Coordinates of C-alpha atoms in Angstrom, one line a residue:
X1 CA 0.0 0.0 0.0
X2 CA 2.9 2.2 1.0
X3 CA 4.8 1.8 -2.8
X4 CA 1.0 2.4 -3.9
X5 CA 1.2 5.7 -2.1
X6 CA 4.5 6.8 -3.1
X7 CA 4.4 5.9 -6.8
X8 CA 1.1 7.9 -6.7
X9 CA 3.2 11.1 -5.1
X10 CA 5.6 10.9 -7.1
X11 CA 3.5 10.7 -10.3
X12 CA 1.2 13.4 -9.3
X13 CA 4.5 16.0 -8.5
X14 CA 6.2 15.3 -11.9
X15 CA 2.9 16.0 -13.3
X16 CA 2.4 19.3 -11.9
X17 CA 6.1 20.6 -12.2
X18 CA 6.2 19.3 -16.4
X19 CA 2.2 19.8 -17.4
X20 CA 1.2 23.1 -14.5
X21 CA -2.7 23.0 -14.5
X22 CA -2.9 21.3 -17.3
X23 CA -1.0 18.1 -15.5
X24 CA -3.6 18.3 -12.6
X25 CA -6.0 18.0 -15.1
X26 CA -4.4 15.0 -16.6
X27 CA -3.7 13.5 -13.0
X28 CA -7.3 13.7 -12.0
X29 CA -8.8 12.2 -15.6
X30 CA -7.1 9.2 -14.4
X31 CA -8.9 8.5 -11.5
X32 CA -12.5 10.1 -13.5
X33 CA -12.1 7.4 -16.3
X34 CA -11.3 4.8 -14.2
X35 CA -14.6 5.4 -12.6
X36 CA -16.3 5.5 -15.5
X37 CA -15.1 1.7 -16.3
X38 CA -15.7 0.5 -12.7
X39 CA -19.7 1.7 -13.6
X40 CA -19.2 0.5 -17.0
X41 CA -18.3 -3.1 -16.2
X42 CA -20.5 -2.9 -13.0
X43 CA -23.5 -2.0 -15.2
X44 CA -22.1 -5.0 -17.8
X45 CA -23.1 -7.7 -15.1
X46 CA -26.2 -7.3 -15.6
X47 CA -28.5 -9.0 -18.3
X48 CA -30.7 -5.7 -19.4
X49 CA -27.8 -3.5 -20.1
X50 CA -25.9 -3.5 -23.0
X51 CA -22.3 -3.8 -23.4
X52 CA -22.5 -2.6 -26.4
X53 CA -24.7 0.6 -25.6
X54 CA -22.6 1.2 -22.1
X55 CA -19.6 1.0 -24.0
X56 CA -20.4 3.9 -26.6
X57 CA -21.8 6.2 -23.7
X58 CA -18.7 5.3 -21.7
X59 CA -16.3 5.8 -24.5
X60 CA -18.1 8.8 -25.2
X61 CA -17.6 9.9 -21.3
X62 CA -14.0 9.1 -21.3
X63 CA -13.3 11.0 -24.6
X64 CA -14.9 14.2 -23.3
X65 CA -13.0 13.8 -19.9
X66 CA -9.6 13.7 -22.1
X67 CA -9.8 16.2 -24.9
X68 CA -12.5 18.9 -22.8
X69 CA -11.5 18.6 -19.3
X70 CA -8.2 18.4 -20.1
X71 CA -7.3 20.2 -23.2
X72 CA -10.4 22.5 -22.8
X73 CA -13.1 23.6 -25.2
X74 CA -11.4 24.8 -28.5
X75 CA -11.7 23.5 -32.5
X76 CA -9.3 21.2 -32.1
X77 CA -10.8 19.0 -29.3
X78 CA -14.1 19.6 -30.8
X79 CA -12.8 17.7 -34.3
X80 CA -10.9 15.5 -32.2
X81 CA -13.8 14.1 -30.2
X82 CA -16.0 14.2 -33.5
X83 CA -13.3 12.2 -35.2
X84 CA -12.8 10.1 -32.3
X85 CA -16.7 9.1 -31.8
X86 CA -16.8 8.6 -35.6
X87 CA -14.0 5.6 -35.7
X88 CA -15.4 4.2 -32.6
X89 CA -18.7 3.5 -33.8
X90 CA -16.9 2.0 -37.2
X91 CA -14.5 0.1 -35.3
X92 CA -17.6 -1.0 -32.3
X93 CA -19.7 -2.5 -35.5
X94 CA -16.3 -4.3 -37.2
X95 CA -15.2 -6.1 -33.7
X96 CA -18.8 -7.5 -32.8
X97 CA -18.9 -8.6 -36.7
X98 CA -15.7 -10.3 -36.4
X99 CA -15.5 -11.5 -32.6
X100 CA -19.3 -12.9 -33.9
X101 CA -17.2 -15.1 -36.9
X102 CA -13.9 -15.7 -34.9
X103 CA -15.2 -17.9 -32.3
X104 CA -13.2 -16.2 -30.0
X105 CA -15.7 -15.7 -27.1
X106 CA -15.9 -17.6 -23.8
X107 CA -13.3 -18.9 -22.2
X108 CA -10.5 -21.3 -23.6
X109 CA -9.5 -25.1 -22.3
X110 CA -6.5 -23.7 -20.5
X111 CA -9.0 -21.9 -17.9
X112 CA -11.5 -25.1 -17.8
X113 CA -9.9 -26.2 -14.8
X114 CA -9.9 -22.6 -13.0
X115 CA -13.5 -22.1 -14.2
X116 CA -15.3 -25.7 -13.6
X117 CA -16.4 -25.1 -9.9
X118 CA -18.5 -22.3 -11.4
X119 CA -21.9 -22.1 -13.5
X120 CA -21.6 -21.0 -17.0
X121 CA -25.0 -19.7 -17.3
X122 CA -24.4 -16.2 -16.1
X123 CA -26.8 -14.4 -18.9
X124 CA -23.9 -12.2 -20.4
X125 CA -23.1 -11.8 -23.6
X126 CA -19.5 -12.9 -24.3
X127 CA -19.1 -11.5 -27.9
X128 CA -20.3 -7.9 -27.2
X129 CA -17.9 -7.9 -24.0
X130 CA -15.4 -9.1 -25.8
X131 CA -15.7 -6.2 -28.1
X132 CA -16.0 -4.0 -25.4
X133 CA -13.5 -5.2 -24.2
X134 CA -11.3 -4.4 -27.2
X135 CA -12.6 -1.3 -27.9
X136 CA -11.4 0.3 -24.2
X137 CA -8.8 -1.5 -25.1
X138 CA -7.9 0.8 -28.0
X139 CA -9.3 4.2 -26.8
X140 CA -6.7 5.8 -25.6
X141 CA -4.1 5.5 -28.5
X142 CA -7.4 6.2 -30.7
X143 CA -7.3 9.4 -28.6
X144 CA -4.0 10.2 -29.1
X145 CA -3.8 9.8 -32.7
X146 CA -6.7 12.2 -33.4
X147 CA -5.7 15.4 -31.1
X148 CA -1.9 15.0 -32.0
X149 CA -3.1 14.9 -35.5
X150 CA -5.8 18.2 -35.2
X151 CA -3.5 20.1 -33.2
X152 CA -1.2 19.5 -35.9
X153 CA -3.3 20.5 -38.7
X154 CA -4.2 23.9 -36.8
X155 CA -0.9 24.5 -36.7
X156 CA -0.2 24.2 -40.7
X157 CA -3.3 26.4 -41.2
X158 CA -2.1 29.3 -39.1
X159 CA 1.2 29.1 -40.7
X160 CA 0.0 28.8 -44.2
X161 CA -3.5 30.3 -44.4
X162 CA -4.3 30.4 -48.0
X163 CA -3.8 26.0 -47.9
X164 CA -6.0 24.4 -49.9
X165 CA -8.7 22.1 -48.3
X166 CA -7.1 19.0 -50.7
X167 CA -3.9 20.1 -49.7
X168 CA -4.2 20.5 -45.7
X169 CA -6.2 16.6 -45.7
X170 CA -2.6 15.3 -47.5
X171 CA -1.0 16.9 -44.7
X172 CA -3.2 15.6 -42.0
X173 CA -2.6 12.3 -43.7
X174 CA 1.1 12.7 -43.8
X175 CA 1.2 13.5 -40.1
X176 CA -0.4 9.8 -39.1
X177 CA 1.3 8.0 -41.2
X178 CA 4.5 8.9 -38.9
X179 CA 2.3 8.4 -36.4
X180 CA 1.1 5.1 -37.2
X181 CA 3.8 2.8 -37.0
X182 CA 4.9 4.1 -33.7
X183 CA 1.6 3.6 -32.3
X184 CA 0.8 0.1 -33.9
X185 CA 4.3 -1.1 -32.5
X186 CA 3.1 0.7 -28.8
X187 CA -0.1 -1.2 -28.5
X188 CA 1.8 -4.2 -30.0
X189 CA 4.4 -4.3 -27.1
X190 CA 1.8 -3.4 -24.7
X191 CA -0.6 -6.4 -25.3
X192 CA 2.4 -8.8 -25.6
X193 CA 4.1 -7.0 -22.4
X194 CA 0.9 -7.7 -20.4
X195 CA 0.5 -11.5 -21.9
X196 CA 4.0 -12.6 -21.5
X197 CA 3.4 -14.9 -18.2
X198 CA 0.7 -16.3 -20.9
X199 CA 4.2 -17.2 -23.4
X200 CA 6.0 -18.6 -20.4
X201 CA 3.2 -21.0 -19.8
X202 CA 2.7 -22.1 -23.4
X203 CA 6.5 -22.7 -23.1
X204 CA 5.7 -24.9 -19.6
X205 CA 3.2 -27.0 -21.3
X206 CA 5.4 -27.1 -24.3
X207 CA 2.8 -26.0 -26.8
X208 CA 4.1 -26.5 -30.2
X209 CA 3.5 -23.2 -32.6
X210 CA 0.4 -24.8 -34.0
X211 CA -1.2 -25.6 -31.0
X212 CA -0.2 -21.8 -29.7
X213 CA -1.6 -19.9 -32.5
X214 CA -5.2 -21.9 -33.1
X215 CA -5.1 -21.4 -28.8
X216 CA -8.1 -18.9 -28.3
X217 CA -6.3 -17.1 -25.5
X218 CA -3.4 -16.6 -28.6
X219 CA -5.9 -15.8 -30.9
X220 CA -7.7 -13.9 -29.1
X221 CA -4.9 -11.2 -28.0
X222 CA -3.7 -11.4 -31.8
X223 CA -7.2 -10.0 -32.7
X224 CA -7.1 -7.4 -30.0
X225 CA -3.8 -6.0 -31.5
X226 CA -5.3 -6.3 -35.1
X227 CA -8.5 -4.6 -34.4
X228 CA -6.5 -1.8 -32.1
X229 CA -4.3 -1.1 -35.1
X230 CA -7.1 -1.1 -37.4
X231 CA -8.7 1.8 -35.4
X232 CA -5.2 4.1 -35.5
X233 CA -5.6 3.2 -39.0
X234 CA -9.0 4.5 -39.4
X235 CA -8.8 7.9 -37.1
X236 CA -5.9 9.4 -39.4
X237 CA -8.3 9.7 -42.4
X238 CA -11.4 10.5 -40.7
X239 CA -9.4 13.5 -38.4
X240 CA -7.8 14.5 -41.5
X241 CA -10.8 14.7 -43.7
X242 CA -13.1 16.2 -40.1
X243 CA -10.4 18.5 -39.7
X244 CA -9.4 19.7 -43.5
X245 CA -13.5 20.2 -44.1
X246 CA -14.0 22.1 -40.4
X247 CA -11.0 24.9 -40.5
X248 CA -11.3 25.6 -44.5
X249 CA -14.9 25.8 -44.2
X250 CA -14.3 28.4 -41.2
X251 CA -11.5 30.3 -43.0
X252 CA -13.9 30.6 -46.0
X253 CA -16.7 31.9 -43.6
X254 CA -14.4 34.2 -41.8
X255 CA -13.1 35.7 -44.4
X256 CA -16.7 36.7 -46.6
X257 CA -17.7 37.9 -43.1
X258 CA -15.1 40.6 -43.0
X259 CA -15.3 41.2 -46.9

């Protein structure tokens, strides 16, 4: 509890001495969206809600909480959090159709021994959380990609502000294409990082590779991390095209308003 404590301290002091207020703000979202998934998967346990309805509203929560509360109301949170809500309803409707196909819900033989004093028949079901459960999953970096890329695109237009609408989207689109491979290789490392007690244990019950990739724990982490890049994938067009159509459109207003 102590180390709990301290790491906490120490977090919440480099914080405020690199991000001011804004760090504050970014210390206190932490313990706001993980609230908003302790309701989300407390609401999940029972069979009228949702999962797939409680994980829009609380996707929709925890993206306000990080671009508004912490970046403040401006046009680029505003496309952001369009951009953002936009890619997770695409994404939400791919993972239920392919978690639906892939077999991948329930649990797999290597927790039938763990699981076999309980009853199955809990009334939940398994293939909307399990795209829930890959959707938080991918929100933050989802997040990330579209303010780094909006802020960035701001910045080309009030350096350049004749740009062309055409010419500002290649931009955008140029911008997460850097971004892209650094951020497919993060969630990459962070899925396998988490999961690699799950390795060792294959290794342990000396799984050959067959019999570790057609494993539906394997398989499904390996869809997590494909689905998760698919989203960064999908934000950089949409906050390119959200963002190129929202700032020429408001230049062009602008500037017959002062003509």
């Amino acid at each position: 509890m102590n180390v709990l404590v301290w790491l906490t301290a120490i977090l919440f002091i480099l914080m405020i001495v690199i991000g001011g207020k804004k760090g504050v703000r970014s210390f206190l979202s932490l313990f706001l969206n993980f609230g908003v998934l302790f309701i989300t998967i407390f609401l999940m346990t029972s069979q009228k809600n949702s999962p797939i309805i409680l994980t829009l509203i609380a996707c929709t929560i925890i993206s306000w909480i990080s671009l508004f509360f912490i970046n403040e109301m401006s046009s680029k949170t505003v496309t952001a959090f369009i951009s953002t809500m936009i890619t997770i309803v695409i994404l939400l409707l791919f993972i239920v159709f392919v978690t639906e196909n892939s077999m991948i819900r329930g649990f797999g033989e290597e927790s039938a021994e763990e699981i076999s004093i309980f009853s199955l028949y809990i009334g939940v079901n398994f293939v909307q959380i399990g795209a829930s459960v890959i959707i938080m999953s991918t929100i933050g970096a989802i997040l990330d990609v579209a303010i780094s890329i909006a802020t960035s695109m701001h910045e080309i237009l009030h350096h350049n502000p004749l740009i062309s609408r055409k010419k500002l989207f290649t931009s955008g689109l140029s911008i997460g294409r850097d971004i892209l491979g650094t951020d497919t290789n993060t969630l990459f490392f962070a899925f396998f990082g988490g999961y690699l007690s799950l390795l060792i244990w294959f290794k342990d019950l000396s799984y050959s590779i067959g019999e570790i990739i057609n494993s539906k724990v394997f398989a499904t982490e390996l869809i997590m991390i494909f689905c998760a890049g698919i989203g960064i994938a999908l934000i950089i067009p949409i906050t390119s095209s959200v963002n190129a159509y929202y700032l020429t459109k408001k230049r062009d207003t602008t500037s017959q308003d002062a003509s």
